[in-house]
Coordinates of C-alpha atoms in Angstrom, one line a residue:
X1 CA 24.4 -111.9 -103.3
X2 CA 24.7 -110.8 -99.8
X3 CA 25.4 -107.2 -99.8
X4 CA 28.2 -108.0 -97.1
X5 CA 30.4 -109.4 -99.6
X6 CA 29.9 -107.0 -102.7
X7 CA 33.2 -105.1 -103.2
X8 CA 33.6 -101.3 -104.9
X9 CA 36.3 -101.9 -107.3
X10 CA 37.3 -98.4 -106.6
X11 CA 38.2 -99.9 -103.1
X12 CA 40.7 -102.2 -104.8
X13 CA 42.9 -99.1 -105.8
X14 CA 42.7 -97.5 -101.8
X15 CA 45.0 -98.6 -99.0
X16 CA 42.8 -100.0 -96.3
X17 CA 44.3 -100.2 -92.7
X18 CA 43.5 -101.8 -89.7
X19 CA 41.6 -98.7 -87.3
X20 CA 44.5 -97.9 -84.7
X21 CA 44.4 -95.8 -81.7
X22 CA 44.9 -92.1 -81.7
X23 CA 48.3 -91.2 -82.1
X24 CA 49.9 -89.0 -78.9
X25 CA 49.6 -85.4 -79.5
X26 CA 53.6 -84.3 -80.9
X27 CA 55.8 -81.1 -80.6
X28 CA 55.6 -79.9 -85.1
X29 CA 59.1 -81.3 -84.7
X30 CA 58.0 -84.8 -83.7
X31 CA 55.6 -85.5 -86.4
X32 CA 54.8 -88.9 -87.1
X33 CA 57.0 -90.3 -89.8
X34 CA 55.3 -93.7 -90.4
X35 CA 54.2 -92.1 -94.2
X36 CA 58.1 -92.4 -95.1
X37 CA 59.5 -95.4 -93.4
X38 CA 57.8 -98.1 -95.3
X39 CA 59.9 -100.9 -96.7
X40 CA 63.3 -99.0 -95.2
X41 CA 65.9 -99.5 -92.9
X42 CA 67.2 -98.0 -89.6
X43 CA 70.5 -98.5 -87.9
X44 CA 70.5 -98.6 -84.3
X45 CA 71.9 -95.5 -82.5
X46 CA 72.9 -95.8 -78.6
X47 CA 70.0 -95.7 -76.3
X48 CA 67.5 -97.2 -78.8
X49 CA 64.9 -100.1 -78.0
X50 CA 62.4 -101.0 -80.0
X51 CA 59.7 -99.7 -78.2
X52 CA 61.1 -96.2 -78.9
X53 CA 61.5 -97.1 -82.3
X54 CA 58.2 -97.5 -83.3
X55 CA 56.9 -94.4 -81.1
X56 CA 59.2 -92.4 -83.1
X57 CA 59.5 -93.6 -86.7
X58 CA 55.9 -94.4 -87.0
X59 CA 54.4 -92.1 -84.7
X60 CA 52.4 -94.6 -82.7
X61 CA 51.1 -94.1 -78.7
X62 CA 52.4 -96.0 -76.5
X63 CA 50.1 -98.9 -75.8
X64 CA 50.2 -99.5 -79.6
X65 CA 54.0 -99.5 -79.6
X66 CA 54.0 -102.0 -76.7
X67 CA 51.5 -104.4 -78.4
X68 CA 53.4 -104.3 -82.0
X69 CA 57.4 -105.0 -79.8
X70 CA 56.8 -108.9 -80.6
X71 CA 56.3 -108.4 -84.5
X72 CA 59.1 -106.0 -85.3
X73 CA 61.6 -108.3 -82.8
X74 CA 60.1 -111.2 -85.2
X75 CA 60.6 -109.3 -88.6
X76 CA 63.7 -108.1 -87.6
X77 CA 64.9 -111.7 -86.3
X78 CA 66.2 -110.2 -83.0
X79 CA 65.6 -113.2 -80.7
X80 CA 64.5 -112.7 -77.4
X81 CA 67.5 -110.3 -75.9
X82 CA 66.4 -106.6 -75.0
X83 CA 69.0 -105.1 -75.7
X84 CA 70.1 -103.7 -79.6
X85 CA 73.7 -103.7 -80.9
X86 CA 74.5 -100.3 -81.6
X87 CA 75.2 -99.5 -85.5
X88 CA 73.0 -103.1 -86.5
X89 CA 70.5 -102.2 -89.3
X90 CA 66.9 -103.4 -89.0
X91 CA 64.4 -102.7 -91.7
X92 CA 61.4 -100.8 -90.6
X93 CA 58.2 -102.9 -92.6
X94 CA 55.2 -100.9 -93.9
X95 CA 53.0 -100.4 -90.3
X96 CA 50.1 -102.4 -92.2
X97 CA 52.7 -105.3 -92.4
X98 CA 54.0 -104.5 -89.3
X99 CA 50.0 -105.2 -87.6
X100 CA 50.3 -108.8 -89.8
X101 CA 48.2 -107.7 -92.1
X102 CA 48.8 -109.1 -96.2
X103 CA 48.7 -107.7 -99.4
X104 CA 46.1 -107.4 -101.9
X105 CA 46.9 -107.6 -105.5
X106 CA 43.1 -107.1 -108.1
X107 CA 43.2 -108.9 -111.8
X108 CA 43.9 -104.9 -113.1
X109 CA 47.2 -104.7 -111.2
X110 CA 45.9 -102.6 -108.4
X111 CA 47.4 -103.0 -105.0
X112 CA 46.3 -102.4 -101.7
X113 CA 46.1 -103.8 -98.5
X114 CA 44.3 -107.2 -98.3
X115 CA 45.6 -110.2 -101.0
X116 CA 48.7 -111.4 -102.9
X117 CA 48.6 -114.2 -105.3
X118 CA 49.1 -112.3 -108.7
X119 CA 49.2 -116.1 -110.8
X120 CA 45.0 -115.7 -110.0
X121 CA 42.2 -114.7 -112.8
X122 CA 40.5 -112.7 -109.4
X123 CA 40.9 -111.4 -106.6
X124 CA 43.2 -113.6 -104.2
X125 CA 43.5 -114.0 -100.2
X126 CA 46.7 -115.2 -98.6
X127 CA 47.5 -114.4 -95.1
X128 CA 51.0 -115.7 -94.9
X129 CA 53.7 -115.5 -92.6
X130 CA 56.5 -113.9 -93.2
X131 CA 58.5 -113.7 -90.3
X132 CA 57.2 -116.7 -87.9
X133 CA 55.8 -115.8 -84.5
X134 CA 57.7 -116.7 -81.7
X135 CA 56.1 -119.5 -79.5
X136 CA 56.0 -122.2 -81.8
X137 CA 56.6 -124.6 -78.7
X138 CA 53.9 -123.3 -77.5
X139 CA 51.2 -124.4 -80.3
X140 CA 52.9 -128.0 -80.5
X141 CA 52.5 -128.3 -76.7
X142 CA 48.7 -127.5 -78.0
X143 CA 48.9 -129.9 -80.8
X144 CA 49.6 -132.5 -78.7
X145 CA 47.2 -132.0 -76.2
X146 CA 44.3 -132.0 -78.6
X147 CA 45.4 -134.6 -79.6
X148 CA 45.0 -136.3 -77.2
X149 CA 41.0 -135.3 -76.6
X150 CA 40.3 -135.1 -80.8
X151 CA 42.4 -137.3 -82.9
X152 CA 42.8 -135.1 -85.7
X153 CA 41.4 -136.3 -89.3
X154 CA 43.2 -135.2 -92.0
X155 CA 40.5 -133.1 -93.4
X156 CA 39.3 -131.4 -90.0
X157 CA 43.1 -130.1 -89.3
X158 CA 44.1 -129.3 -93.1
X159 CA 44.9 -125.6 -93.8
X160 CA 42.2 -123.7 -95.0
X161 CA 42.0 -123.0 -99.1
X162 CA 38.6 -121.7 -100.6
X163 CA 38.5 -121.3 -104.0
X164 CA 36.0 -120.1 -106.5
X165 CA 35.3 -118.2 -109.5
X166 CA 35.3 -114.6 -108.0
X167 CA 38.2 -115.4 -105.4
X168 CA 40.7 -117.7 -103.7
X169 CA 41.5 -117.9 -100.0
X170 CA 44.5 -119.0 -97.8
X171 CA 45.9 -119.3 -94.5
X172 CA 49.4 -119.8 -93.8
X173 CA 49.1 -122.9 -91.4
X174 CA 52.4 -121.9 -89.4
X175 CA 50.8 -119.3 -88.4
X176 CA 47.2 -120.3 -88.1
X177 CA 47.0 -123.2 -87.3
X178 CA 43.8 -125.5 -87.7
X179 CA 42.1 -127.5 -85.0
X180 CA 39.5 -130.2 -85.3
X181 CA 36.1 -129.4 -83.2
X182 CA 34.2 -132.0 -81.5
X183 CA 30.7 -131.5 -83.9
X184 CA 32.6 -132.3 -86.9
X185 CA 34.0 -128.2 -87.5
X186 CA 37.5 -127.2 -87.3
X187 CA 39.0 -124.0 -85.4
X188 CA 41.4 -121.5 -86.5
X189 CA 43.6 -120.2 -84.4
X190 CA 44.6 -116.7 -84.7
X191 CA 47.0 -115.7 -81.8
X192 CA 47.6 -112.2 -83.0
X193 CA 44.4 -111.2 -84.0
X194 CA 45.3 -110.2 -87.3
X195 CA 42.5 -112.1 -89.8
X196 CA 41.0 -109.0 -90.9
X197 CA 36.9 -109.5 -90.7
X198 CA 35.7 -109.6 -94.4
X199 CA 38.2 -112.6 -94.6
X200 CA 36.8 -114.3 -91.1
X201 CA 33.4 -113.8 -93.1
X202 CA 34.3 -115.3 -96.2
X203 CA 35.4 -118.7 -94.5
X204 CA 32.9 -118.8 -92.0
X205 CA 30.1 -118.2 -95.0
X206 CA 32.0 -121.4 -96.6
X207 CA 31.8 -123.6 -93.5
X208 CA 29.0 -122.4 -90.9
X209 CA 31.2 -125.0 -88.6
X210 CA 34.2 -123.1 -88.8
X211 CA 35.3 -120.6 -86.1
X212 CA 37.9 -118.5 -85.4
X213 CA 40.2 -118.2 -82.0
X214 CA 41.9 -115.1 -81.6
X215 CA 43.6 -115.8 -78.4
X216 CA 47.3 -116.0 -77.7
X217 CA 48.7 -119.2 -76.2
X218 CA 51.1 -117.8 -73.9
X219 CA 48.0 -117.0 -72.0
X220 CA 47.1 -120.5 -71.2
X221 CA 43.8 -120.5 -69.1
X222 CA 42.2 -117.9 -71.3
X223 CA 43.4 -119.8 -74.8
X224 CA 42.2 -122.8 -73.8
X225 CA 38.9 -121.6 -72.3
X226 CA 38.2 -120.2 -75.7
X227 CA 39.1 -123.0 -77.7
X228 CA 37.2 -125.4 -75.7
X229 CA 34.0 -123.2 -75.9
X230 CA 34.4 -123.4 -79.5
X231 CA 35.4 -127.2 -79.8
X232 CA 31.6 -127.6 -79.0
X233 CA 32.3 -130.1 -76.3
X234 CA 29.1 -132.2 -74.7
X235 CA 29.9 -130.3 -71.6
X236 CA 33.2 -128.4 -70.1
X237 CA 33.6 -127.5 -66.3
X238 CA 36.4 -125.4 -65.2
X239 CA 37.7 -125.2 -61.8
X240 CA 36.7 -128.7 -61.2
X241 CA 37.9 -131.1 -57.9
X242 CA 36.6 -134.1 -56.7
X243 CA 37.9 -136.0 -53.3
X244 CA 37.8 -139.2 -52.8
X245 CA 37.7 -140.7 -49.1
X246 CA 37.1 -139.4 -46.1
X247 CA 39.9 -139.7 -43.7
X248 CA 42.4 -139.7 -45.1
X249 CA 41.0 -138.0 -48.1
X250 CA 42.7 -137.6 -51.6
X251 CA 42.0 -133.9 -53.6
X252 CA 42.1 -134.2 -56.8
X253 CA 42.2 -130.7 -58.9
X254 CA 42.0 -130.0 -62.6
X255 CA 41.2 -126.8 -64.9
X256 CA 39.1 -128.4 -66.8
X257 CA 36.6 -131.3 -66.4
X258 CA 35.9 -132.4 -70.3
X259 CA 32.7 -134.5 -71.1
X260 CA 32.9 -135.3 -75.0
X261 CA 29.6 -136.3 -75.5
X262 CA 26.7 -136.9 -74.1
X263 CA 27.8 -140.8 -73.7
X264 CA 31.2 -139.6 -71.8
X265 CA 29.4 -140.5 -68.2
X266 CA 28.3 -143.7 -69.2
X267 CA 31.1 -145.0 -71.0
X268 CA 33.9 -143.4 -68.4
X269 CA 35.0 -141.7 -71.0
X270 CA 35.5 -137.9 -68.9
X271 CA 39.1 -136.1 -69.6
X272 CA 40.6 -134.0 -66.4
X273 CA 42.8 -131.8 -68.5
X274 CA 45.4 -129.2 -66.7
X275 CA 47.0 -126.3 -68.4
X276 CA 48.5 -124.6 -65.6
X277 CA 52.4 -125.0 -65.7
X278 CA 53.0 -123.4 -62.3
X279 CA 51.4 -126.8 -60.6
X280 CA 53.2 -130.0 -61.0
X281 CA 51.3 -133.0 -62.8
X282 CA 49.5 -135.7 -62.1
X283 CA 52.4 -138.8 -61.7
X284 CA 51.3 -142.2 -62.8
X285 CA 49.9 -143.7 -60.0
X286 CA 47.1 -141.5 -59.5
X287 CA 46.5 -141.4 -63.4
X288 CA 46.3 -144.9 -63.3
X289 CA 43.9 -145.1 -60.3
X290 CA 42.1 -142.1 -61.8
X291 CA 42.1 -144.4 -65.1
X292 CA 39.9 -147.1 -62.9
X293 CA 37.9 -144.6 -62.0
X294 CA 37.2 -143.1 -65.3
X295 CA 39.1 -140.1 -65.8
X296 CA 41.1 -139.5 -68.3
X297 CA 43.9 -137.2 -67.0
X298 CA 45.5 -134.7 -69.8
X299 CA 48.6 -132.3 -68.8
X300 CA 49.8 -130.0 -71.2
X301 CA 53.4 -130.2 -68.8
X302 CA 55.1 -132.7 -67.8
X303 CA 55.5 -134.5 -65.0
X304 CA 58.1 -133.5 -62.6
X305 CA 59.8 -133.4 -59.1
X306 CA 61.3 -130.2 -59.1
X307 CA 62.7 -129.2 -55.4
X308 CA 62.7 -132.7 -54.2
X309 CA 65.4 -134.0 -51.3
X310 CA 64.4 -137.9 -50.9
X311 CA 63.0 -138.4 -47.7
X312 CA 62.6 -135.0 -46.1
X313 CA 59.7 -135.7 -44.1
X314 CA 58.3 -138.4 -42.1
X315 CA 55.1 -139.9 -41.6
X316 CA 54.6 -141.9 -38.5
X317 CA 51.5 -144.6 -38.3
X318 CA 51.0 -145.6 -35.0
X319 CA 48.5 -148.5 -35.3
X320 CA 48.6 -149.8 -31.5
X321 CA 45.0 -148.9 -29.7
X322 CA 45.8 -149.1 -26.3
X323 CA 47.9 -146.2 -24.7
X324 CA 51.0 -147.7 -23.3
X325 CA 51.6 -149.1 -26.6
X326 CA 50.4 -145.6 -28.0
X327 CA 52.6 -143.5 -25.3
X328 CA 55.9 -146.0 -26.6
X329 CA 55.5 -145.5 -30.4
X330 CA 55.0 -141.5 -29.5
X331 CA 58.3 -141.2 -27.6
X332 CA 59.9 -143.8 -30.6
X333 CA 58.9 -141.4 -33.1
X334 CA 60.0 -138.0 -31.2
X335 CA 63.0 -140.0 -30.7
X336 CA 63.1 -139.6 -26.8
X337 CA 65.2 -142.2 -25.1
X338 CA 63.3 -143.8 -22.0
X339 CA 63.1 -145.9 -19.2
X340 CA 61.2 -148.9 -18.1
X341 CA 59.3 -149.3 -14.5
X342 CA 61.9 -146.7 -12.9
X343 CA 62.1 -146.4 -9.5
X344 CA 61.8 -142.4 -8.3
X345 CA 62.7 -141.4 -4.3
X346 CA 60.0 -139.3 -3.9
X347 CA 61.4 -137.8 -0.3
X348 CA 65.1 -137.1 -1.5
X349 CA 68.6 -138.2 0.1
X350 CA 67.9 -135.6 3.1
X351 CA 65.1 -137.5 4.4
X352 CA 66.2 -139.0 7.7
X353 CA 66.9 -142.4 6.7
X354 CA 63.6 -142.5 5.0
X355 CA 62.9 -143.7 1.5
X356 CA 60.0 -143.8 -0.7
X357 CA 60.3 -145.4 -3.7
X358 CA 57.7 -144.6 -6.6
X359 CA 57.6 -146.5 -9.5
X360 CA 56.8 -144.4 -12.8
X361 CA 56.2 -146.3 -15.6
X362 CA 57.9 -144.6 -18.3
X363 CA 60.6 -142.1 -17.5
X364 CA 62.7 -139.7 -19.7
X365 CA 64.4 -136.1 -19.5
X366 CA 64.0 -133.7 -21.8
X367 CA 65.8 -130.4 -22.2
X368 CA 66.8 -130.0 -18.7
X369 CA 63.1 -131.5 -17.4
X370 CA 62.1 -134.7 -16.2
X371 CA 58.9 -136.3 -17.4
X372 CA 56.5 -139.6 -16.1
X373 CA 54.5 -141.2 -17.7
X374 CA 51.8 -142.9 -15.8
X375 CA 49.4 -145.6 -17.0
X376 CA 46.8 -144.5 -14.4
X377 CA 44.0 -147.3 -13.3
X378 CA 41.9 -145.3 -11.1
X379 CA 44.0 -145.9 -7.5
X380 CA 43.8 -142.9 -5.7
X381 CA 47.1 -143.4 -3.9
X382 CA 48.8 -143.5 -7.6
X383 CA 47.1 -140.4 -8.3
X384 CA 48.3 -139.2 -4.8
X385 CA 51.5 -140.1 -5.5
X386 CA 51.8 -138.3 -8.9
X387 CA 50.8 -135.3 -7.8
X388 CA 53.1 -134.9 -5.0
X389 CA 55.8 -135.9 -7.9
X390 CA 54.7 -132.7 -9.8
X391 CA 55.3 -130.8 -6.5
X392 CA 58.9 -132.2 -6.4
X393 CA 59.4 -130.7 -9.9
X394 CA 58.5 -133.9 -12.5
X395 CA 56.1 -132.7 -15.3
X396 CA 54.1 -135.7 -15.3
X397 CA 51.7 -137.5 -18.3
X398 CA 48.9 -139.3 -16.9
X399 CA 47.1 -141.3 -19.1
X400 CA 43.7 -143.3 -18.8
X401 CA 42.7 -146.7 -20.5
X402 CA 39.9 -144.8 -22.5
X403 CA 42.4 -142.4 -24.2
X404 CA 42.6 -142.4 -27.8
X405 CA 45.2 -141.6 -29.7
X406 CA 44.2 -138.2 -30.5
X407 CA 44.0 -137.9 -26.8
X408 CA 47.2 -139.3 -25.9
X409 CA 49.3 -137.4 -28.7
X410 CA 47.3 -133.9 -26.7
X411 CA 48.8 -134.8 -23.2
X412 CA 52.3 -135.3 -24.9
X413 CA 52.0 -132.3 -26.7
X414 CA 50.9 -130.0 -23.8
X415 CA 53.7 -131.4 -21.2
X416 CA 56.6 -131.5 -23.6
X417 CA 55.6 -127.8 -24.5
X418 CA 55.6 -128.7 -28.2
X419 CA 53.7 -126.4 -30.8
X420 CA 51.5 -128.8 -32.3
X421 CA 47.8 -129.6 -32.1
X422 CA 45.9 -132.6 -33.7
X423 CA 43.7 -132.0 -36.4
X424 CA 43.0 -132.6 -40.6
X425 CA 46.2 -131.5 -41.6
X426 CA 47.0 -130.7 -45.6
X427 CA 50.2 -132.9 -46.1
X428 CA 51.1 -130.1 -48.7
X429 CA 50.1 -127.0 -50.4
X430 CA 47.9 -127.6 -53.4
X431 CA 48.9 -124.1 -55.0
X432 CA 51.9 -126.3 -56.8
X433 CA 50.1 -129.3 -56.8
X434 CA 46.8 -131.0 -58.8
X435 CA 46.4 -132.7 -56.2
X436 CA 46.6 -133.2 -52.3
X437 CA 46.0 -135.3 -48.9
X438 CA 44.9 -134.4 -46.1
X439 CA 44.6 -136.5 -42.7
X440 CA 44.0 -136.8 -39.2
X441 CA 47.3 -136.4 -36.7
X442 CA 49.6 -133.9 -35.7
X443 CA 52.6 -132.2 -37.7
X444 CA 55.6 -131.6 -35.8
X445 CA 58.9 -129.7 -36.9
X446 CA 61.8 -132.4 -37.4
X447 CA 65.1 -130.9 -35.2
X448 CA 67.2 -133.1 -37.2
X449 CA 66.2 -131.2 -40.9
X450 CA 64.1 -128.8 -42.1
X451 CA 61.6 -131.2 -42.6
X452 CA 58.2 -132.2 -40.6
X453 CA 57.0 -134.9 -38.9
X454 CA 53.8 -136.3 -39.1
X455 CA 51.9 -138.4 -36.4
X456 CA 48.8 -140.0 -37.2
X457 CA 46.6 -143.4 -36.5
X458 CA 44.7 -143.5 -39.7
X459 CA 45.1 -146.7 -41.9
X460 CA 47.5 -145.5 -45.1
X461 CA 46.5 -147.4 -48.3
X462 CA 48.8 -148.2 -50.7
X463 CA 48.2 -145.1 -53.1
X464 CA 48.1 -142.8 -50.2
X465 CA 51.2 -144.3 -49.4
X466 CA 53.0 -143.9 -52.6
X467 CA 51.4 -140.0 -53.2
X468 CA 53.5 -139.4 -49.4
X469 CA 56.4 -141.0 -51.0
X470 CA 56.5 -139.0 -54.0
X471 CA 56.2 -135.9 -52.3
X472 CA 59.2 -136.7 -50.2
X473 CA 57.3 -138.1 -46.9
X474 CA 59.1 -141.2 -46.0
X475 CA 56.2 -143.7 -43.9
X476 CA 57.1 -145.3 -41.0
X477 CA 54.7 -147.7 -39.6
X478 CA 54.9 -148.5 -35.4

């Protein structure tokens, strides 16, 4: 027999505790009184919390108090309010029952500290729950996201029960609950920690594919990261993004990239999962192009729109290539009212009788300034001529027939004094988001809202389209 699992029956008869930290040193008045308080009660006096409860009737340090608050709330069936209603009575548990650990009950009748089931020839193990944990929406959020990567058989996910001639052994499956593993084992999850070891050893010396989580859900990146490593998973990348595109160019993020088995490439069979419930998911349209693609997206949250106002922003897609037509859809979507072919008196009323006319191709005031816009050919008596109109006090835009749009949108920008400069722009923050776009063009402030305005040439597919639309962009083609 391995000499890791022989027991002294002397043991049975001894009380044996999980190792704690050091008690605080305590004025002889203060001693710790956790000796006494087993299986009693305690009413609440004004000023009490629980944390100074179980510094002072059990004599614990602080970071131990802190760590055990959950349990006694739990025991005690206090819900999740802070504060204690002065003359209640809570019972104050045994501080081995307090740490979740069981009972242990010998064929002889001697108790101590590690089984209960007295109906056995031998010795017995049953971790059970006797107050449930909090956070069992947690654990069926996990359920169903495993779900949905490992179909569960019924003998990979049943509860564990080992039973032989020299002992029996149990696990309450509320409160450890049992995963299947992608090699064929099955996880336990332990989210308080609280399997003591000899009993980790006797399952895992049953079942060699059996391992043991001890990680708490509520921390989501680091439960998951543990039960994936020991789901035993072809391969599992964390961090993972992928873009597809160029310009624009769609970001997709996910916390995990999930390869089942070795096949998973092949067969586009790869799972994007995403625990992270401060980011919205991935909506429907991109899982389905994702889909095509083969991914499988997995969020462990739904869906939402939280903060969204309809059509806050606005996306403008200028798809003329020559300038005039640019410099028109510009002023359209700044919404600046113009003129055609207007006629300018370059020498003023005071001018003896003589007028010069000079035609300006587009004109428009702004804010107390007048602007031109010029379509300039290369004459160098129109260039003469606009000059002397930015001596008279005209802020004038003169474009060329090789300007681009990029070009075009610059020379707007810089007259009309607006703070704004073309480049690839991130439509939105991906710190909410899984994922994102980003594209060539300008953003502008919207005066009319608190929005933005966006300015770009770039051809908009139909997803990019809809991702803008969902994320309150509304697109305007010109």
């Amino acid at each position: 027999m391995d000499p890791k699992f022989e027991l002294d029956p002397k043991a049975l008869d001894k009380k044996v505790l999980p190792t704690a930290s050091p008690a605080p040193a305590v004025r002889p008045s203060e001693k710790p009184r956790h000796a006494s308080v087993q299986g009693t009660t305690y009413t609440i006096k004004p000023g009490d919390n629980l944390f100074k409860i179980l510094i002072r009737e059990y004599g614990l340090n602080n970071d131990e108090a802190e760590k055990l608050v959950p349990r006694f709330r739990d025991i005690n069936r206090l819900g999740s309010s802070k504060s204690l209603q002065v003359g209640k009575t809570i019972q104050l548990p045994s501080l081995n029952k307090l740490r979740g650990g069981a009972e242990v009950t010998a064929r002889r009748g001697g108790k101590g500290k590690l089984l209960v089931r007295k109906d056995q020839p031998a010795a017995s193990f049953h971790l059970d729950n006797d107050a449930r944990e909090g956070g069992g929406g947690r654990m069926e959020t996990v359920r169903q996201v495993w779900d949905s990567l490992l179909p569960a058989s019924s003998s990979a996910s049943a509860p564990v029960d080992i039973r032989s001639d020299s002992y029996s052994l149990s696990l309450d499956p509320g409160r450890y609950p049992v995963f299947p593993a992608a090699d064929g084992g099955r996880i336990i999850v332990d989210r308080e920690g609280t399997i003591p070891p000899l009993v980790k050893s006797l399952i895992m010396s049953q079942d060699p594919k059996t391992r043991v989580v001890a990680e708490n859900p509520a921390n989501r990146r680091r439960f998951f990261s543990s039960l994936l490593a020991a789901a035993k998973f072809y391969s599992v990348e964390e961090d993972f993004r992928m873009d597809f595109g160029i310009d624009p160019k769609l970001t997709v993020l996910a916390d995990y990239k999930i390869e089942k088995n070795a096949d998973s490439l092949m067969r586009n069979d790869i799972v994007l999962l995403n625990v992270n419930d401060t980011r919205r998911g991935i909506p429907p349209v991109l899982a389905g192009f994702l889909q095509s693609k083969g991914f499988h997206a997995v969020d462990s949250y739904p869906v939402y729109r939280e903060g969204r106002h309809g059509e806050q922003h606005r996306v403008f897609q200028v798809t003329a290539r020559d300038p005039q037509t640019m410099a028109d859809s510009l002023m359209k979507s700044l919404a600046v009212p113009y003129e055609v072919d207007h006629g300018i008196n370059l020498l003023g009323d005071n001018a003896g009788g003589v007028r010069l006319m000079v035609r300006a191709d587009r004109y428009f005031e702004k804010e107390g300034s007048r602007y031109v816009v010029s379509f300039f050919d290369g004459d160098p008596v129109q260039y003469t001529l606009m000059r002397l109109l930015e001596g008279g006090g005209y802020r004038v835009i003169l474009l060329e027939a090789q300007d681009d749009f990029r070009k075009v949108a610059e020379k707007f920008l810089a007259r009309l004094r607006l703070p704004g400069n073309f480049a690839m722009h991130n439509l939105w923050s991906q710190t909410d988001s899984s994922y994102g776009i980003q594209m060539s063009g300008v953003i502008l402030r919207d005066g009319k809202s608190e929005g933005r305005i966006f300015l770009t040439d770039r051809e908009i597919d139909p997803l990019v389209k809809d991702l803008l639309e969902y994320n309150d962009f509304k697109v305007v083609r010109e």
